[in-house]
Amino acid sequence: MTAQNMWQISNIIRKLRIVHTCLALFIFISMGVGCANTHKTITEKRPHEFTFPKDFLWGAATSSHQVEGNNTNNDWWEWEQTRIPQARSGQACDHWNRFEEDFKLAQTLGHTAHRFSIEWSRIEPQEGQWDNVALSHYGQVIASLRSKGIEPIVTLNHFTLPLWLERQGGWSSQKTPELFARYTQKVTEALGGDVHYWMTLNEPVVYTYKGYMVGEWPPGVKSPKEAIKVFENLLRGHVLAYEKIKETYTRKGWKESKVGIAQSVLIFRACSDTSLRDRIAARFRHWMFNHLFVQALIRGKAYCIGLFNIHLSKAKTLDFIGLNYYTRDFVLHNGFGFPGILGQACTATVAHDRHTGKDNFLSWDIYPKGLYTFLKDFSRYKLPLLISENGIATNDDAERVSFIVEHLKAVAQAKEEGVPVIGYLYWSLLDNYEWAEGFVPRFGLIEVNYLTQERTVRGSARELEGIIRSGKLYYED
Ligand code: GCO
């Protein structure tokens, strides 16, 4: 090998080394950049952590007729026998006999609150006759919850009425507010020492609409005039019940009571955003369905030109507002008179196109943002807000997990912005009787086998338990 060859070879090696070093440098730098990028991505995507306050009320809700079984003495039972023989409540979840077992499960799931309703037809089976056995049953229900560290939240009227009351016109009778107040007083005196949270009425507007406007629920009336009467009597009933609870607590020297209602809230969107008429109908529905009842209780009056002018004996009869939130509806304009102005649902095809793409088993649009919207919207009343129902009917439990997480995210965001949300109650603790839909939709954190009454805790209940126990929710913005 000549000296020149040697020089050429060492030159090549030197060049190779330079290339190698450059390559190494390049790889190193790009890895660095890569790392920096990865780091950046992680920072951007780092989940947000929200911590719920220690006293946040966590749990689930039920209602008497949907879970207890054999509520043979109320208007719904009667209705089921003739109108919906395919969807009779029968034994339901036999919760009347199994409440202890069910609450033990709620306790293992970390629940700190439970909303249930008292069945008026059991307490007052005949007008003016009180059933002390039934009263003491609910006393045991409350004691059972308390012994497990679970705060009872008691609804006084969740849709069903005793038969004797239905026979004299139910909520359309002017006497009913007084009768409701008398029942409330009886229950408060018997159970009040152990209860702080009362909800007088469940979804009074839904009740009025379904029972008196579209006639889909008992008593099956279709009369806007009757509906307005019922609406007014429900307002009066709440005010009188509120006063009875307050008066009883003062007289007995019991710890402060907190009285609210469970208000159903539904997002209403126009079927067509370009139609002014649809938008008006959606706005009107929003006011009538979501706000009117609550506003009337706060202001002590309700007015709508040509329809009603109601003055209540007292204003500010809400200590907190319960919100039952599930879904979003699309509204089609239906004329400027009443009830046309309320609009009507879009046809299934139009509605389907506008859905988020995720519907529950009952074809309800799943729209978690709506919960955030309502929490912000209702913060205008400057009252504590309790999510008294939020849930999904599904046969796919993974869907339930994401439903809960997405809705809790909405709660966390609202709370971060200062909205006073005091609790979250999932609907429902158990699969149960879904009114005219019967037992097919499955809403429960706990599955119920209706043949054997066997309970099986669902995975979603455990996921929720994890959030409850840690008090933390992690989510990406
Ligand atoms: C209602 C009730 C519950 C229902 C729940 C699911 O809104 O009808 O408060 O009784 O079961 O909302 O539909």
JSON list of N, CA, C and O in Angstrom, two decimals, residues 45-83:
[
{"chain": "A", "resi": 45, "resn": "LYS", "atom": "N", "xyz": [-51.43, 17.20, 27.31]},
{"chain": "A", "resi": 45, "resn": "LYS", "atom": "CA", "xyz": [-52.50, 16.22, 27.52]},
{"chain": "A", "resi": 45, "resn": "LYS", "atom": "C", "xyz": [-52.64, 15.81, 28.97]},
{"chain": "A", "resi": 45, "resn": "LYS", "atom": "O", "xyz": [-53.46, 14.97, 29.29]},
{"chain": "A", "resi": 46, "resn": "ARG", "atom": "N", "xyz": [-51.79, 16.41, 29.85]},
{"chain": "A", "resi": 46, "resn": "ARG", "atom": "CA", "xyz": [-51.84, 15.95, 31.24]},
{"chain": "A", "resi": 46, "resn": "ARG", "atom": "C", "xyz": [-53.26, 16.10, 31.76]},
{"chain": "A", "resi": 46, "resn": "ARG", "atom": "O", "xyz": [-53.87, 17.17, 31.62]},
{"chain": "A", "resi": 47, "resn": "PRO", "atom": "N", "xyz": [-53.81, 15.03, 32.36]},
{"chain": "A", "resi": 47, "resn": "PRO", "atom": "CA", "xyz": [-55.20, 15.15, 32.77]},
{"chain": "A", "resi": 47, "resn": "PRO", "atom": "C", "xyz": [-55.36, 16.19, 33.88]},
{"chain": "A", "resi": 47, "resn": "PRO", "atom": "O", "xyz": [-54.48, 16.38, 34.70]},
{"chain": "A", "resi": 48, "resn": "HIS", "atom": "N", "xyz": [-56.47, 16.82, 33.80]},
{"chain": "A", "resi": 48, "resn": "HIS", "atom": "CA", "xyz": [-56.83, 17.83, 34.77]},
{"chain": "A", "resi": 48, "resn": "HIS", "atom": "C", "xyz": [-57.29, 17.07, 36.02]},
{"chain": "A", "resi": 48, "resn": "HIS", "atom": "O", "xyz": [-57.95, 16.06, 35.91]},
{"chain": "A", "resi": 49, "resn": "GLU", "atom": "N", "xyz": [-56.94, 17.57, 37.18]},
{"chain": "A", "resi": 49, "resn": "GLU", "atom": "CA", "xyz": [-57.37, 16.88, 38.40]},
{"chain": "A", "resi": 49, "resn": "GLU", "atom": "C", "xyz": [-58.34, 17.77, 39.14]},
{"chain": "A", "resi": 49, "resn": "GLU", "atom": "O", "xyz": [-58.05, 18.92, 39.40]},
{"chain": "A", "resi": 50, "resn": "PHE", "atom": "N", "xyz": [-59.50, 17.23, 39.45]},
{"chain": "A", "resi": 50, "resn": "PHE", "atom": "CA", "xyz": [-60.46, 18.01, 40.24]},
{"chain": "A", "resi": 50, "resn": "PHE", "atom": "C", "xyz": [-60.75, 17.26, 41.54]},
{"chain": "A", "resi": 50, "resn": "PHE", "atom": "O", "xyz": [-60.98, 16.05, 41.53]},
{"chain": "A", "resi": 51, "resn": "THR", "atom": "N", "xyz": [-60.72, 17.98, 42.64]},
{"chain": "A", "resi": 51, "resn": "THR", "atom": "CA", "xyz": [-61.02, 17.35, 43.93]},
{"chain": "A", "resi": 51, "resn": "THR", "atom": "C", "xyz": [-62.37, 17.84, 44.43]},
{"chain": "A", "resi": 51, "resn": "THR", "atom": "O", "xyz": [-62.59, 19.04, 44.58]},
{"chain": "A", "resi": 52, "resn": "PHE", "atom": "N", "xyz": [-63.25, 16.90, 44.66]},
{"chain": "A", "resi": 52, "resn": "PHE", "atom": "CA", "xyz": [-64.58, 17.25, 45.21]},
{"chain": "A", "resi": 52, "resn": "PHE", "atom": "C", "xyz": [-64.46, 17.51, 46.71]},
{"chain": "A", "resi": 52, "resn": "PHE", "atom": "O", "xyz": [-63.65, 16.86, 47.38]},
{"chain": "A", "resi": 53, "resn": "PRO", "atom": "N", "xyz": [-65.25, 18.44, 47.22]},
{"chain": "A", "resi": 53, "resn": "PRO", "atom": "CA", "xyz": [-65.17, 18.69, 48.66]},
{"chain": "A", "resi": 53, "resn": "PRO", "atom": "C", "xyz": [-65.58, 17.47, 49.48]},
{"chain": "A", "resi": 53, "resn": "PRO", "atom": "O", "xyz": [-66.35, 16.63, 49.01]},
{"chain": "A", "resi": 54, "resn": "LYS", "atom": "N", "xyz": [-65.06, 17.41, 50.69]},
{"chain": "A", "resi": 54, "resn": "LYS", "atom": "CA", "xyz": [-65.31, 16.24, 51.56]},
{"chain": "A", "resi": 54, "resn": "LYS", "atom": "C", "xyz": [-66.80, 16.03, 51.85]},
{"chain": "A", "resi": 54, "resn": "LYS", "atom": "O", "xyz": [-67.25, 14.90, 51.99]},
{"chain": "A", "resi": 55, "resn": "ASP", "atom": "N", "xyz": [-67.55, 17.13, 51.94]},
{"chain": "A", "resi": 55, "resn": "ASP", "atom": "CA", "xyz": [-68.97, 16.97, 52.30]},
{"chain": "A", "resi": 55, "resn": "ASP", "atom": "C", "xyz": [-69.89, 16.85, 51.07]},
{"chain": "A", "resi": 55, "resn": "ASP", "atom": "O", "xyz": [-71.11, 16.94, 51.20]},
{"chain": "A", "resi": 56, "resn": "PHE", "atom": "N", "xyz": [-69.31, 16.66, 49.88]},
{"chain": "A", "resi": 56, "resn": "PHE", "atom": "CA", "xyz": [-70.11, 16.49, 48.67]},
{"chain": "A", "resi": 56, "resn": "PHE", "atom": "C", "xyz": [-71.00, 15.25, 48.85]},
{"chain": "A", "resi": 56, "resn": "PHE", "atom": "O", "xyz": [-70.54, 14.21, 49.33]},
{"chain": "A", "resi": 57, "resn": "LEU", "atom": "N", "xyz": [-72.29, 15.37, 48.49]},
{"chain": "A", "resi": 57, "resn": "LEU", "atom": "CA", "xyz": [-73.21, 14.24, 48.67]},
{"chain": "A", "resi": 57, "resn": "LEU", "atom": "C", "xyz": [-73.13, 13.32, 47.44]},
{"chain": "A", "resi": 57, "resn": "LEU", "atom": "O", "xyz": [-73.41, 13.74, 46.32]},
{"chain": "A", "resi": 58, "resn": "TRP", "atom": "N", "xyz": [-72.74, 12.09, 47.68]},
{"chain": "A", "resi": 58, "resn": "TRP", "atom": "CA", "xyz": [-72.56, 11.11, 46.60]},
{"chain": "A", "resi": 58, "resn": "TRP", "atom": "C", "xyz": [-73.55, 9.97, 46.79]},
{"chain": "A", "resi": 58, "resn": "TRP", "atom": "O", "xyz": [-73.59, 9.40, 47.88]},
{"chain": "A", "resi": 59, "resn": "GLY", "atom": "N", "xyz": [-74.26, 9.61, 45.76]},
{"chain": "A", "resi": 59, "resn": "GLY", "atom": "CA", "xyz": [-75.13, 8.45, 45.92]},
{"chain": "A", "resi": 59, "resn": "GLY", "atom": "C", "xyz": [-76.02, 8.20, 44.72]},
{"chain": "A", "resi": 59, "resn": "GLY", "atom": "O", "xyz": [-75.65, 8.49, 43.58]},
{"chain": "A", "resi": 60, "resn": "ALA", "atom": "N", "xyz": [-77.21, 7.70, 45.01]},
{"chain": "A", "resi": 60, "resn": "ALA", "atom": "CA", "xyz": [-78.15, 7.36, 43.94]},
{"chain": "A", "resi": 60, "resn": "ALA", "atom": "C", "xyz": [-79.56, 7.67, 44.40]},
{"chain": "A", "resi": 60, "resn": "ALA", "atom": "O", "xyz": [-79.79, 7.99, 45.57]},
{"chain": "A", "resi": 61, "resn": "ALA", "atom": "N", "xyz": [-80.50, 7.59, 43.46]},
{"chain": "A", "resi": 61, "resn": "ALA", "atom": "CA", "xyz": [-81.89, 7.92, 43.77]},
{"chain": "A", "resi": 61, "resn": "ALA", "atom": "C", "xyz": [-82.80, 6.76, 43.35]},
{"chain": "A", "resi": 61, "resn": "ALA", "atom": "O", "xyz": [-82.47, 6.00, 42.44]},
{"chain": "A", "resi": 62, "resn": "THR", "atom": "N", "xyz": [-83.94, 6.68, 44.03]},
{"chain": "A", "resi": 62, "resn": "THR", "atom": "CA", "xyz": [-84.99, 5.73, 43.64]},
{"chain": "A", "resi": 62, "resn": "THR", "atom": "C", "xyz": [-86.34, 6.41, 43.90]},
{"chain": "A", "resi": 62, "resn": "THR", "atom": "O", "xyz": [-86.37, 7.50, 44.45]},
{"chain": "A", "resi": 63, "resn": "SER", "atom": "N", "xyz": [-87.43, 5.76, 43.53]},
{"chain": "A", "resi": 63, "resn": "SER", "atom": "CA", "xyz": [-88.74, 6.27, 43.97]},
{"chain": "A", "resi": 63, "resn": "SER", "atom": "C", "xyz": [-89.60, 5.08, 44.36]},
{"chain": "A", "resi": 63, "resn": "SER", "atom": "O", "xyz": [-89.43, 3.97, 43.84]},
{"chain": "A", "resi": 64, "resn": "SER", "atom": "N", "xyz": [-90.54, 5.32, 45.28]},
{"chain": "A", "resi": 64, "resn": "SER", "atom": "CA", "xyz": [-91.29, 4.23, 45.90]},
{"chain": "A", "resi": 64, "resn": "SER", "atom": "C", "xyz": [-91.92, 3.27, 44.88]},
{"chain": "A", "resi": 64, "resn": "SER", "atom": "O", "xyz": [-91.66, 2.07, 44.91]},
{"chain": "A", "resi": 65, "resn": "HIS", "atom": "N", "xyz": [-92.72, 3.83, 43.97]},
{"chain": "A", "resi": 65, "resn": "HIS", "atom": "CA", "xyz": [-93.47, 2.94, 43.07]},
{"chain": "A", "resi": 65, "resn": "HIS", "atom": "C", "xyz": [-92.54, 2.17, 42.13]},
{"chain": "A", "resi": 65, "resn": "HIS", "atom": "O", "xyz": [-92.88, 1.07, 41.69]},
{"chain": "A", "resi": 66, "resn": "GLN", "atom": "N", "xyz": [-91.38, 2.73, 41.86]},
{"chain": "A", "resi": 66, "resn": "GLN", "atom": "CA", "xyz": [-90.48, 2.09, 40.91]},
{"chain": "A", "resi": 66, "resn": "GLN", "atom": "C", "xyz": [-89.68, 0.93, 41.51]},
{"chain": "A", "resi": 66, "resn": "GLN", "atom": "O", "xyz": [-89.17, 0.09, 40.78]},
{"chain": "A", "resi": 67, "resn": "VAL", "atom": "N", "xyz": [-89.55, 0.94, 42.85]},
{"chain": "A", "resi": 67, "resn": "VAL", "atom": "CA", "xyz": [-88.73, -0.12, 43.45]},
{"chain": "A", "resi": 67, "resn": "VAL", "atom": "C", "xyz": [-89.44, -0.97, 44.51]},
{"chain": "A", "resi": 67, "resn": "VAL", "atom": "O", "xyz": [-89.10, -2.15, 44.69]},
{"chain": "A", "resi": 68, "resn": "GLU", "atom": "N", "xyz": [-90.40, -0.40, 45.23]},
{"chain": "A", "resi": 68, "resn": "GLU", "atom": "CA", "xyz": [-90.92, -1.10, 46.41]},
{"chain": "A", "resi": 68, "resn": "GLU", "atom": "C", "xyz": [-91.66, -2.40, 46.09]},
{"chain": "A", "resi": 68, "resn": "GLU", "atom": "O", "xyz": [-91.49, -3.41, 46.75]},
{"chain": "A", "resi": 69, "resn": "GLY", "atom": "N", "xyz": [-92.51, -2.32, 45.07]},
{"chain": "A", "resi": 69, "resn": "GLY", "atom": "CA", "xyz": [-93.35, -3.48, 44.75]},
{"chain": "A", "resi": 69, "resn": "GLY", "atom": "C", "xyz": [-94.67, -3.43, 45.48]},
{"chain": "A", "resi": 69, "resn": "GLY", "atom": "O", "xyz": [-94.78, -2.88, 46.59]},
{"chain": "A", "resi": 70, "resn": "ASN", "atom": "N", "xyz": [-95.71, -3.95, 44.80]},
{"chain": "A", "resi": 70, "resn": "ASN", "atom": "CA", "xyz": [-97.05, -4.07, 45.39]},
{"chain": "A", "resi": 70, "resn": "ASN", "atom": "C", "xyz": [-97.64, -2.78, 45.93]},
{"chain": "A", "resi": 70, "resn": "ASN", "atom": "O", "xyz": [-98.30, -2.79, 46.98]},
{"chain": "A", "resi": 71, "resn": "ASN", "atom": "N", "xyz": [-97.43, -1.69, 45.25]},
{"chain": "A", "resi": 71, "resn": "ASN", "atom": "CA", "xyz": [-98.11, -0.45, 45.64]},
{"chain": "A", "resi": 71, "resn": "ASN", "atom": "C", "xyz": [-99.48, -0.43, 44.99]},
{"chain": "A", "resi": 71, "resn": "ASN", "atom": "O", "xyz": [-99.74, 0.33, 44.05]},
{"chain": "A", "resi": 72, "resn": "THR", "atom": "N", "xyz": [-100.34, -1.27, 45.53]},
{"chain": "A", "resi": 72, "resn": "THR", "atom": "CA", "xyz": [-101.62, -1.56, 44.86]},
{"chain": "A", "resi": 72, "resn": "THR", "atom": "C", "xyz": [-102.66, -0.48, 45.05]},
{"chain": "A", "resi": 72, "resn": "THR", "atom": "O", "xyz": [-103.71, -0.50, 44.41]},
{"chain": "A", "resi": 73, "resn": "ASN", "atom": "N", "xyz": [-102.38, 0.47, 45.96]},
{"chain": "A", "resi": 73, "resn": "ASN", "atom": "CA", "xyz": [-103.42, 1.43, 46.33]},
{"chain": "A", "resi": 73, "resn": "ASN", "atom": "C", "xyz": [-103.21, 2.82, 45.72]},
{"chain": "A", "resi": 73, "resn": "ASN", "atom": "O", "xyz": [-103.66, 3.81, 46.26]},
{"chain": "A", "resi": 74, "resn": "ASN", "atom": "N", "xyz": [-102.45, 2.88, 44.61]},
{"chain": "A", "resi": 74, "resn": "ASN", "atom": "CA", "xyz": [-102.24, 4.20, 43.99]},
{"chain": "A", "resi": 74, "resn": "ASN", "atom": "C", "xyz": [-102.71, 4.24, 42.54]},
{"chain": "A", "resi": 74, "resn": "ASN", "atom": "O", "xyz": [-103.05, 3.21, 41.94]},
{"chain": "A", "resi": 75, "resn": "ASP", "atom": "N", "xyz": [-102.72, 5.45, 41.99]},
{"chain": "A", "resi": 75, "resn": "ASP", "atom": "CA", "xyz": [-103.26, 5.66, 40.64]},
{"chain": "A", "resi": 75, "resn": "ASP", "atom": "C", "xyz": [-102.43, 4.97, 39.56]},
{"chain": "A", "resi": 75, "resn": "ASP", "atom": "O", "xyz": [-102.96, 4.52, 38.55]},
{"chain": "A", "resi": 76, "resn": "TRP", "atom": "N", "xyz": [-101.13, 4.86, 39.78]},
{"chain": "A", "resi": 76, "resn": "TRP", "atom": "CA", "xyz": [-100.30, 4.21, 38.76]},
{"chain": "A", "resi": 76, "resn": "TRP", "atom": "C", "xyz": [-100.62, 2.72, 38.66]},
{"chain": "A", "resi": 76, "resn": "TRP", "atom": "O", "xyz": [-100.69, 2.17, 37.57]},
{"chain": "A", "resi": 77, "resn": "TRP", "atom": "N", "xyz": [-100.82, 2.11, 39.82]},
{"chain": "A", "resi": 77, "resn": "TRP", "atom": "CA", "xyz": [-101.13, 0.67, 39.83]},
{"chain": "A", "resi": 77, "resn": "TRP", "atom": "C", "xyz": [-102.40, 0.42, 39.01]},
{"chain": "A", "resi": 77, "resn": "TRP", "atom": "O", "xyz": [-102.45, -0.46, 38.14]},
{"chain": "A", "resi": 78, "resn": "GLU", "atom": "N", "xyz": [-103.39, 1.26, 39.28]},
{"chain": "A", "resi": 78, "resn": "GLU", "atom": "CA", "xyz": [-104.66, 1.11, 38.58]},
{"chain": "A", "resi": 78, "resn": "GLU", "atom": "C", "xyz": [-104.48, 1.30, 37.06]},
{"chain": "A", "resi": 78, "resn": "GLU", "atom": "O", "xyz": [-104.99, 0.55, 36.25]},
{"chain": "A", "resi": 79, "resn": "TRP", "atom": "N", "xyz": [-103.70, 2.31, 36.73]},
{"chain": "A", "resi": 79, "resn": "TRP", "atom": "CA", "xyz": [-103.41, 2.63, 35.33]},
{"chain": "A", "resi": 79, "resn": "TRP", "atom": "C", "xyz": [-102.73, 1.47, 34.62]},
{"chain": "A", "resi": 79, "resn": "TRP", "atom": "O", "xyz": [-103.08, 1.08, 33.50]},
{"chain": "A", "resi": 80, "resn": "GLU", "atom": "N", "xyz": [-101.76, 0.88, 35.30]},
{"chain": "A", "resi": 80, "resn": "GLU", "atom": "CA", "xyz": [-100.99, -0.24, 34.71]},
{"chain": "A", "resi": 80, "resn": "GLU", "atom": "C", "xyz": [-101.89, -1.42, 34.36]},
{"chain": "A", "resi": 80, "resn": "GLU", "atom": "O", "xyz": [-101.70, -2.06, 33.33]},
{"chain": "A", "resi": 81, "resn": "GLN", "atom": "N", "xyz": [-102.87, -1.70, 35.24]},
{"chain": "A", "resi": 81, "resn": "GLN", "atom": "CA", "xyz": [-103.68, -2.90, 35.03]},
{"chain": "A", "resi": 81, "resn": "GLN", "atom": "C", "xyz": [-104.46, -2.82, 33.73]},
{"chain": "A", "resi": 81, "resn": "GLN", "atom": "O", "xyz": [-104.55, -3.80, 33.00]},
{"chain": "A", "resi": 82, "resn": "THR", "atom": "N", "xyz": [-104.96, -1.61, 33.43]},
{"chain": "A", "resi": 82, "resn": "THR", "atom": "CA", "xyz": [-105.80, -1.52, 32.24]},
{"chain": "A", "resi": 82, "resn": "THR", "atom": "C", "xyz": [-105.07, -0.96, 31.03]},
{"chain": "A", "resi": 82, "resn": "THR", "atom": "O", "xyz": [-105.22, -1.44, 29.92]},
{"chain": "A", "resi": 83, "resn": "ARG", "atom": "N", "xyz": [-104.24, 0.09, 31.24]},
{"chain": "A", "resi": 83, "resn": "ARG", "atom": "CA", "xyz": [-103.64, 0.79, 30.11]},
{"chain": "A", "resi": 83, "resn": "ARG", "atom": "C", "xyz": [-102.36, 0.17, 29.60]},
{"chain": "A", "resi": 83, "resn": "ARG", "atom": "O", "xyz": [-102.03, 0.27, 28.43]}
]
